[in-house]
């Protein structure tokens, strides 16, 4: 049976790819005991060590309340620690623990396999073009 119409549309194909990526991420990260939002949070903390909850929420595109729940679970698991800012005592800074650093490094290596799978079978030039075209398409939705 030949697919046509909506099944060939860019939006449909992008959504199917996103669902497959999410399914694989859920599977890989679930085996490590974390969720994709927790992975994103740990990755953000790694890139922005000593970040506040508000900054982390802003960077991660979630509400501060959601980030409080995510970081509470990560702290309980021993992957992050919170410390009062030495200058602004009301601000709590978040950083990775040694265990959190080990976990995020391991998970990032696993997740890179998903990224590689996305462009598997592409030439180097095709993979670069694919990323460029996705970026251009995404920019079409950004505010002027």
XYZ file of N, CA, C and O in Angstrom:
576
model
N 0.844 -1.178 0.000
C 0.000 0.000 0.000
C 0.888 1.239 0.000
O 1.775 1.386 0.825
N 0.655 2.143 -0.919
C 1.457 3.347 -1.050
C 0.979 4.415 -0.077
O -0.207 4.687 0.022
N 1.935 5.007 0.632
C 1.619 6.099 1.549
C 1.519 7.378 0.739
O 2.298 7.602 -0.181
N 0.587 8.219 1.114
C 0.472 9.497 0.416
C -0.089 10.542 1.362
O -0.453 10.251 2.490
N -0.139 11.756 0.874
C -0.723 12.846 1.647
C 0.020 13.119 2.923
O 1.220 13.361 2.920
N -0.705 13.055 4.035
C -0.162 13.407 5.333
C 1.043 12.537 5.707
O 1.959 12.984 6.375
N 1.066 11.286 5.251
C 2.149 10.375 5.610
C 3.476 10.717 4.929
O 4.506 10.208 5.307
N 3.420 11.571 3.915
C 4.635 12.021 3.244
C 5.009 13.447 3.637
O 6.037 13.949 3.210
N 4.181 14.086 4.448
C 4.442 15.488 4.798
C 5.651 15.595 5.727
O 5.944 14.694 6.515
N 6.347 16.716 5.626
C 7.527 16.957 6.463
C 7.156 16.907 7.938
O 7.876 16.313 8.749
N 6.051 17.544 8.302
C 5.629 17.573 9.700
C 5.402 16.183 10.261
O 5.814 15.871 11.390
N 4.751 15.329 9.491
C 4.479 13.961 9.928
C 5.785 13.188 10.107
O 5.986 12.493 11.108
N 6.690 13.307 9.134
C 7.959 12.590 9.210
C 8.815 13.080 10.375
O 9.451 12.276 11.073
N 8.825 14.387 10.606
C 9.575 14.933 11.740
C 8.985 14.425 13.050
O 9.715 14.041 13.970
N 7.667 14.401 13.139
C 7.018 13.915 14.360
C 7.327 12.440 14.591
O 7.600 12.026 15.719
N 7.303 11.642 13.541
C 7.633 10.216 13.684
C 9.072 10.041 14.144
O 9.366 9.202 15.000
N 9.988 10.846 13.576
C 11.390 10.779 13.982
C 11.530 11.183 15.449
O 12.225 10.519 16.222
N 10.843 12.250 15.837
C 10.897 12.701 17.232
C 10.387 11.612 18.172
O 10.974 11.374 19.224
N 9.304 10.943 17.799
C 8.764 9.878 18.642
C 9.746 8.713 18.775
O 9.899 8.144 19.858
N 10.412 8.383 17.683
C 11.382 7.292 17.724
C 12.589 7.678 18.577
O 13.081 6.870 19.368
N 13.051 8.908 18.445
C 14.163 9.387 19.268
C 13.758 9.346 20.738
O 14.509 8.858 21.585
N 12.575 9.837 21.053
C 12.105 9.847 22.439
C 11.977 8.432 22.993
O 12.369 8.158 24.131
N 11.464 7.508 22.183
C 11.327 6.119 22.619
C 12.697 5.537 22.960
O 12.889 4.905 24.003
N 13.668 5.769 22.093
C 15.020 5.248 22.329
C 15.669 5.915 23.546
O 16.366 5.274 24.316
N 15.463 7.219 23.681
C 16.014 7.940 24.835
C 15.392 7.411 26.130
O 16.102 7.201 27.115
N 14.070 7.225 26.140
C 13.399 6.668 27.315
C 14.001 5.318 27.687
O 14.266 5.040 28.859
N 14.216 4.488 26.687
C 14.753 3.150 26.907
C 16.184 3.201 27.452
O 16.501 2.597 28.487
N 17.045 3.927 26.775
C 18.465 4.013 27.165
C 18.622 4.652 28.542
O 19.342 4.141 29.399
N 17.962 5.786 28.741
C 18.109 6.499 30.011
C 17.403 5.764 31.146
O 17.881 5.769 32.280
N 16.271 5.132 30.827
C 15.553 4.355 31.834
C 16.414 3.234 32.401
O 16.349 2.933 33.595
N 17.252 2.652 31.553
C 18.165 1.608 32.016
C 19.210 2.168 32.976
O 19.790 1.418 33.761
N 19.434 3.470 32.932
C 20.382 4.131 33.834
C 19.672 4.728 35.052
O 20.309 5.336 35.917
N 18.343 4.615 35.068
C 17.573 5.087 36.221
C 17.173 6.549 36.182
O 16.796 7.100 37.216
N 17.266 7.180 34.995
C 16.839 8.571 34.885
C 15.907 8.752 33.690
O 15.812 7.889 32.821
N 15.236 9.891 33.662
C 14.308 10.239 32.596
C 14.968 11.241 31.642
O 15.963 11.883 32.011
N 14.418 11.415 30.445
C 14.964 12.445 29.546
C 14.983 13.852 30.163
O 15.992 14.553 30.007
N 13.949 14.294 30.893
C 14.062 15.609 31.533
C 15.189 15.675 32.572
O 15.863 16.697 32.695
N 15.419 14.590 33.304
C 16.523 14.566 34.259
C 17.865 14.596 33.524
O 18.801 15.272 33.954
N 17.942 13.882 32.405
C 19.157 13.900 31.583
C 19.426 15.320 31.083
O 20.555 15.807 31.165
N 18.399 15.986 30.586
C 18.552 17.361 30.090
C 19.015 18.282 31.218
O 19.874 19.145 31.016
N 18.461 18.089 32.403
C 18.837 18.912 33.556
C 20.290 18.668 33.945
O 21.055 19.622 34.143
N 20.691 17.408 34.037
C 22.078 17.093 34.370
C 23.038 17.632 33.313
O 24.110 18.158 33.645
N 22.658 17.528 32.048
C 23.497 18.052 30.960
C 23.645 19.559 31.078
O 24.741 20.108 30.887
N 22.557 20.231 31.413
C 22.590 21.682 31.563
C 23.454 22.089 32.750
O 24.231 23.035 32.664
N 23.342 21.351 33.852
C 24.170 21.644 35.022
C 25.639 21.429 34.680
O 26.497 22.217 35.074
N 25.925 20.378 33.920
C 27.317 20.113 33.533
C 27.876 21.285 32.724
O 29.020 21.688 32.916
N 27.079 21.825 31.818
C 27.538 22.940 30.975
C 27.551 24.267 31.723
O 28.273 25.178 31.356
N 26.711 24.395 32.747
C 26.565 25.645 33.496
C 26.692 25.360 34.980
O 25.757 25.586 35.742
N 27.830 24.849 35.394
C 28.011 24.437 36.783
C 27.736 25.599 37.731
O 27.989 26.755 37.421
N 27.185 25.259 38.878
C 26.885 26.245 39.910
C 25.746 27.176 39.492
O 25.781 28.370 39.742
N 24.753 26.606 38.856
C 23.614 27.351 38.329
C 22.504 27.403 39.373
O 22.401 26.526 40.231
N 21.666 28.425 39.316
C 20.515 28.501 40.229
C 19.329 27.761 39.618
O 19.287 27.501 38.411
N 18.352 27.446 40.460
C 17.144 26.771 39.989
C 16.438 27.613 38.934
O 15.999 27.092 37.908
N 16.327 28.909 39.166
C 15.647 29.797 38.213
C 16.374 29.814 36.870
O 15.743 29.743 35.805
N 17.708 29.894 36.924
C 18.489 29.876 35.682
C 18.333 28.538 34.968
O 18.166 28.486 33.750
N 18.367 27.467 35.724
C 18.225 26.128 35.171
C 16.862 25.954 34.505
O 16.765 25.412 33.404
N 15.817 26.432 35.151
C 14.472 26.349 34.578
C 14.399 27.144 33.276
O 13.842 26.671 32.278
N 14.959 28.330 33.286
C 14.938 29.194 32.098
C 15.673 28.526 30.935
O 15.181 28.474 29.816
N 16.846 27.978 31.197
C 17.645 27.311 30.166
C 16.945 26.065 29.633
O 17.013 25.759 28.445
N 16.237 25.360 30.525
C 15.599 24.087 30.175
C 14.172 24.226 29.661
O 13.519 23.229 29.361
N 13.653 25.459 29.603
C 12.302 25.726 29.101
C 11.208 25.044 29.918
O 10.235 24.523 29.374
N 11.397 25.009 31.242
C 10.354 24.502 32.129
C 10.093 25.558 33.201
O 10.880 26.481 33.374
N 9.006 25.390 33.914
C 8.696 26.340 34.980
C 9.629 26.096 36.166
O 10.131 24.977 36.357
N 9.848 27.126 36.974
C 10.665 26.919 38.178
C 10.100 25.817 39.080
O 10.851 25.057 39.687
N 8.768 25.713 39.144
C 8.141 24.687 39.977
C 8.476 23.282 39.464
O 8.749 22.372 40.262
N 8.455 23.105 38.158
C 8.805 21.808 37.578
C 10.267 21.485 37.861
O 10.616 20.358 38.217
N 11.120 22.499 37.721
C 12.543 22.280 37.964
C 12.803 21.937 39.425
O 13.695 21.132 39.722
N 12.033 22.505 40.351
C 12.182 22.157 41.772
C 11.966 20.659 41.957
O 12.725 19.989 42.668
N 10.933 20.109 41.303
C 10.651 18.665 41.421
C 11.777 17.831 40.806
O 12.208 16.826 41.378
N 12.232 18.240 39.615
C 13.296 17.492 38.939
C 14.566 17.495 39.792
O 15.174 16.446 40.015
N 14.955 18.666 40.278
C 16.200 18.743 41.057
C 16.067 18.056 42.415
O 17.042 17.499 42.918
N 14.875 18.073 42.999
C 14.678 17.369 44.272
C 14.930 15.872 44.086
O 15.598 15.241 44.913
N 14.416 15.314 42.991
C 14.629 13.891 42.715
C 16.102 13.593 42.441
O 16.625 12.572 42.896
N 16.770 14.481 41.711
C 18.193 14.288 41.415
C 19.044 14.414 42.677
O 20.015 13.677 42.854
N 18.661 15.339 43.560
C 19.395 15.502 44.814
C 19.189 14.274 45.703
O 20.140 13.762 46.299
N 17.970 13.797 45.777
C 17.671 12.614 46.586
C 18.458 11.399 46.104
O 18.905 10.569 46.899
N 18.661 11.324 44.786
C 19.427 10.208 44.216
C 20.933 10.404 44.364
O 21.715 9.493 44.071
N 21.352 11.590 44.821
C 22.770 11.849 45.050
C 23.540 12.335 43.830
O 24.772 12.306 43.827
N 22.831 12.824 42.801
C 23.489 13.256 41.573
C 23.817 14.750 41.545
O 24.644 15.178 40.755
N 23.146 15.520 42.385
C 23.428 16.956 42.470
C 23.464 17.359 43.934
O 22.958 16.644 44.802
N 24.058 18.521 44.171
C 24.001 19.109 45.510
C 23.653 20.572 45.358
O 23.950 21.197 44.350
N 23.002 21.080 46.376
C 22.587 22.476 46.393
C 23.336 23.202 47.499
O 23.489 22.668 48.590
N 23.795 24.408 47.162
C 24.519 25.224 48.136
C 24.018 26.655 48.049
O 23.665 27.126 46.967
N 24.024 27.338 49.187
C 23.646 28.750 49.190
C 24.719 29.561 48.477
O 25.909 29.311 48.641
N 24.273 30.533 47.696
C 25.189 31.450 47.028
C 25.895 32.276 48.099
O 25.243 32.836 48.983
N 27.229 32.354 48.030
C 27.962 33.072 49.075
C 27.664 34.578 49.100
O 27.783 35.214 50.142
N 27.254 35.133 47.980
C 26.967 36.570 47.913
C 25.490 36.852 48.144
O 25.119 37.744 48.896
N 24.633 36.087 47.479
C 23.180 36.257 47.595
C 22.616 35.034 48.305
O 22.271 34.039 47.660
N 22.532 35.086 49.608
C 22.144 33.949 50.435
C 20.818 33.303 50.088
O 20.608 32.137 50.386
N 19.914 34.041 49.468
C 18.611 33.464 49.110
C 18.695 32.605 47.847
O 17.806 31.808 47.580
N 19.749 32.793 47.065
C 19.917 32.019 45.833
C 20.614 30.704 46.168
O 21.630 30.683 46.857
N 20.046 29.623 45.667
C 20.623 28.293 45.860
C 21.293 27.886 44.549
O 20.679 27.907 43.493
N 22.562 27.536 44.641
C 23.336 27.096 43.483
C 23.320 25.570 43.411
O 23.355 24.892 44.436
N 23.253 25.045 42.186
C 23.167 23.602 41.967
C 24.402 23.150 41.203
O 24.780 23.767 40.206
N 25.006 22.079 41.682
C 26.166 21.525 40.986
C 26.103 20.005 41.021
O 25.402 19.407 41.854
N 26.824 19.382 40.095
C 26.882 17.928 40.046
C 27.742 17.391 41.188
O 28.739 18.007 41.561
N 27.339 16.244 41.706
C 28.203 15.513 42.626
C 29.136 14.646 41.769
O 28.983 14.570 40.537
N 30.057 13.984 42.409
C 30.946 13.073 41.677
C 30.128 11.983 40.985
O 30.384 11.637 39.830
N 29.125 11.464 41.690
C 28.252 10.434 41.096
C 27.460 11.002 39.918
O 27.272 10.330 38.910
N 26.994 12.234 40.063
C 26.262 12.880 38.981
C 27.125 13.091 37.756
O 26.676 12.902 36.611
N 28.376 13.465 37.981
C 29.335 13.655 36.885
C 29.562 12.338 36.146
O 29.556 12.294 34.915
N 29.743 11.260 36.894
C 29.932 9.941 36.276
C 28.701 9.546 35.470
O 28.817 9.060 34.341
N 27.536 9.746 36.065
C 26.291 9.362 35.396
C 26.088 10.143 34.105
O 25.796 9.554 33.061
N 26.247 11.461 34.154
C 25.976 12.255 32.955
C 26.988 11.946 31.861
O 26.628 11.884 30.682
N 28.232 11.726 32.210
C 29.233 11.366 31.194
C 28.864 10.043 30.519
O 28.947 9.920 29.293
N 28.446 9.072 31.313
C 28.047 7.772 30.774
C 26.804 7.912 29.889
O 26.762 7.381 28.772
N 25.812 8.643 30.376
C 24.568 8.809 29.618
C 24.792 9.591 28.328
O 24.194 9.274 27.300
N 25.659 10.605 28.370
C 25.936 11.367 27.150
C 26.577 10.480 26.092
O 26.278 10.620 24.905
N 27.421 9.551 26.505
C 28.020 8.612 25.556
C 26.938 7.714 24.951
O 26.937 7.461 23.736
N 25.997 7.259 25.776
C 24.914 6.412 25.282
C 23.997 7.187 24.328
O 23.599 6.682 23.284
N 23.687 8.415 24.703
C 22.780 9.239 23.897
C 23.424 9.618 22.565
O 22.733 9.760 21.559
N 24.741 9.731 22.542
C 25.396 10.048 21.266
C 25.142 8.936 20.253
O 25.121 9.184 19.048
N 24.911 7.727 20.730
C 24.544 6.631 19.834
C 23.212 6.871 19.155
O 23.029 6.506 17.980
N 22.283 7.500 19.855
C 20.989 7.844 19.250
C 21.204 8.911 18.180
O 20.661 8.821 17.079
N 22.024 9.909 18.500
C 22.344 10.958 17.524
C 22.984 10.350 16.274
O 22.633 10.711 15.145
N 23.899 9.416 16.480
C 24.546 8.756 15.343
C 23.548 7.964 14.521
O 23.652 7.896 13.291
N 22.576 7.349 15.189
C 21.557 6.556 14.496
C 20.706 7.448 13.588
O 20.286 7.019 12.511
N 20.466 8.677 14.004
C 19.651 9.599 13.210
C 20.249 9.795 11.824
O 19.520 9.861 10.828
N 21.565 9.871 11.745
C 22.218 10.138 10.459
C 22.952 8.906 9.917
O 23.779 9.019 9.007
N 22.639 7.738 10.468
C 23.241 6.502 9.991
C 22.916 6.320 8.507
O 21.784 6.511 8.070
N 23.922 5.983 7.736
C 23.728 5.796 6.307
C 23.871 7.086 5.500
O 23.814 7.055 4.274
N 24.043 8.212 6.182
C 24.269 9.485 5.504
C 25.772 9.630 5.257
O 26.583 9.171 6.055
N 26.112 10.315 4.190
C 27.503 10.735 4.046
C 27.716 11.886 5.029
O 26.752 12.456 5.561
N 28.971 12.247 5.246
C 29.278 13.368 6.135
C 28.591 14.640 5.637
O 28.025 15.402 6.420
N 28.623 14.842 4.332
C 27.998 16.028 3.732
C 26.479 15.993 3.893
O 25.855 17.019 4.169
N 25.871 14.818 3.722
C 24.424 14.693 3.897
C 24.026 14.982 5.341
O 23.011 15.641 5.579
N 24.820 14.486 6.294
C 24.515 14.727 7.703
C 24.591 16.223 8.015
O 23.737 16.762 8.725
N 25.605 16.901 7.484
C 25.728 18.348 7.692
C 24.555 19.086 7.052
O 23.989 19.998 7.642
N 24.185 18.676 5.847
C 23.045 19.295 5.151
C 21.747 19.065 5.907
O 20.914 19.965 6.023
N 21.574 17.849 6.427
C 20.379 17.506 7.192
C 20.240 18.427 8.401
O 19.188 19.001 8.644
N 21.330 18.598 9.155
C 21.304 19.481 10.323
C 21.044 20.929 9.926
O 20.284 21.639 10.593
N 21.662 21.350 8.843
C 21.459 22.715 8.358
C 19.998 22.940 7.967
O 19.394 23.951 8.337
N 19.418 21.985 7.242
C 18.022 22.119 6.817
C 17.070 22.099 8.018
O 16.099 22.860 8.050
N 17.348 21.251 9.002
C 16.523 21.240 10.213
C 16.620 22.585 10.933
O 15.608 23.127 11.391
N 17.826 23.125 11.028
C 18.020 24.428 11.679
C 17.283 25.532 10.929
O 16.648 26.391 11.551
N 17.362 25.501 9.613
C 16.656 26.509 8.812
C 15.148 26.396 9.012
O 14.457 27.397 9.169
N 14.653 25.173 9.025
C 13.227 24.962 9.222
C 12.793 25.457 10.591
O 11.764 26.129 10.734
N 13.583 25.147 11.613
C 13.283 25.609 12.961
C 13.287 27.133 13.031
O 12.417 27.740 13.660
N 14.236 27.744 12.357
C 14.316 29.214 12.385
C 13.098 29.864 11.740
O 12.750 31.002 12.044
N 12.413 29.144 10.862
C 11.184 29.667 10.250
C 10.097 29.932 11.296
O 9.197 30.722 11.055
N 10.199 29.275 12.439
C 9.203 29.422 13.491
C 9.634 30.379 14.602
O 8.888 30.603 15.554
N 10.834 30.900 14.508
C 11.318 31.843 15.515
C 10.713 33.212 15.248
O 10.466 33.591 14.120
N 10.494 33.936 16.323
C 9.958 35.295 16.189
C 10.952 36.169 15.436
O 12.155 36.028 15.633
N 10.431 37.065 14.584
C 11.333 37.933 13.804
C 12.137 38.881 14.675
O 11.876 39.190 15.749
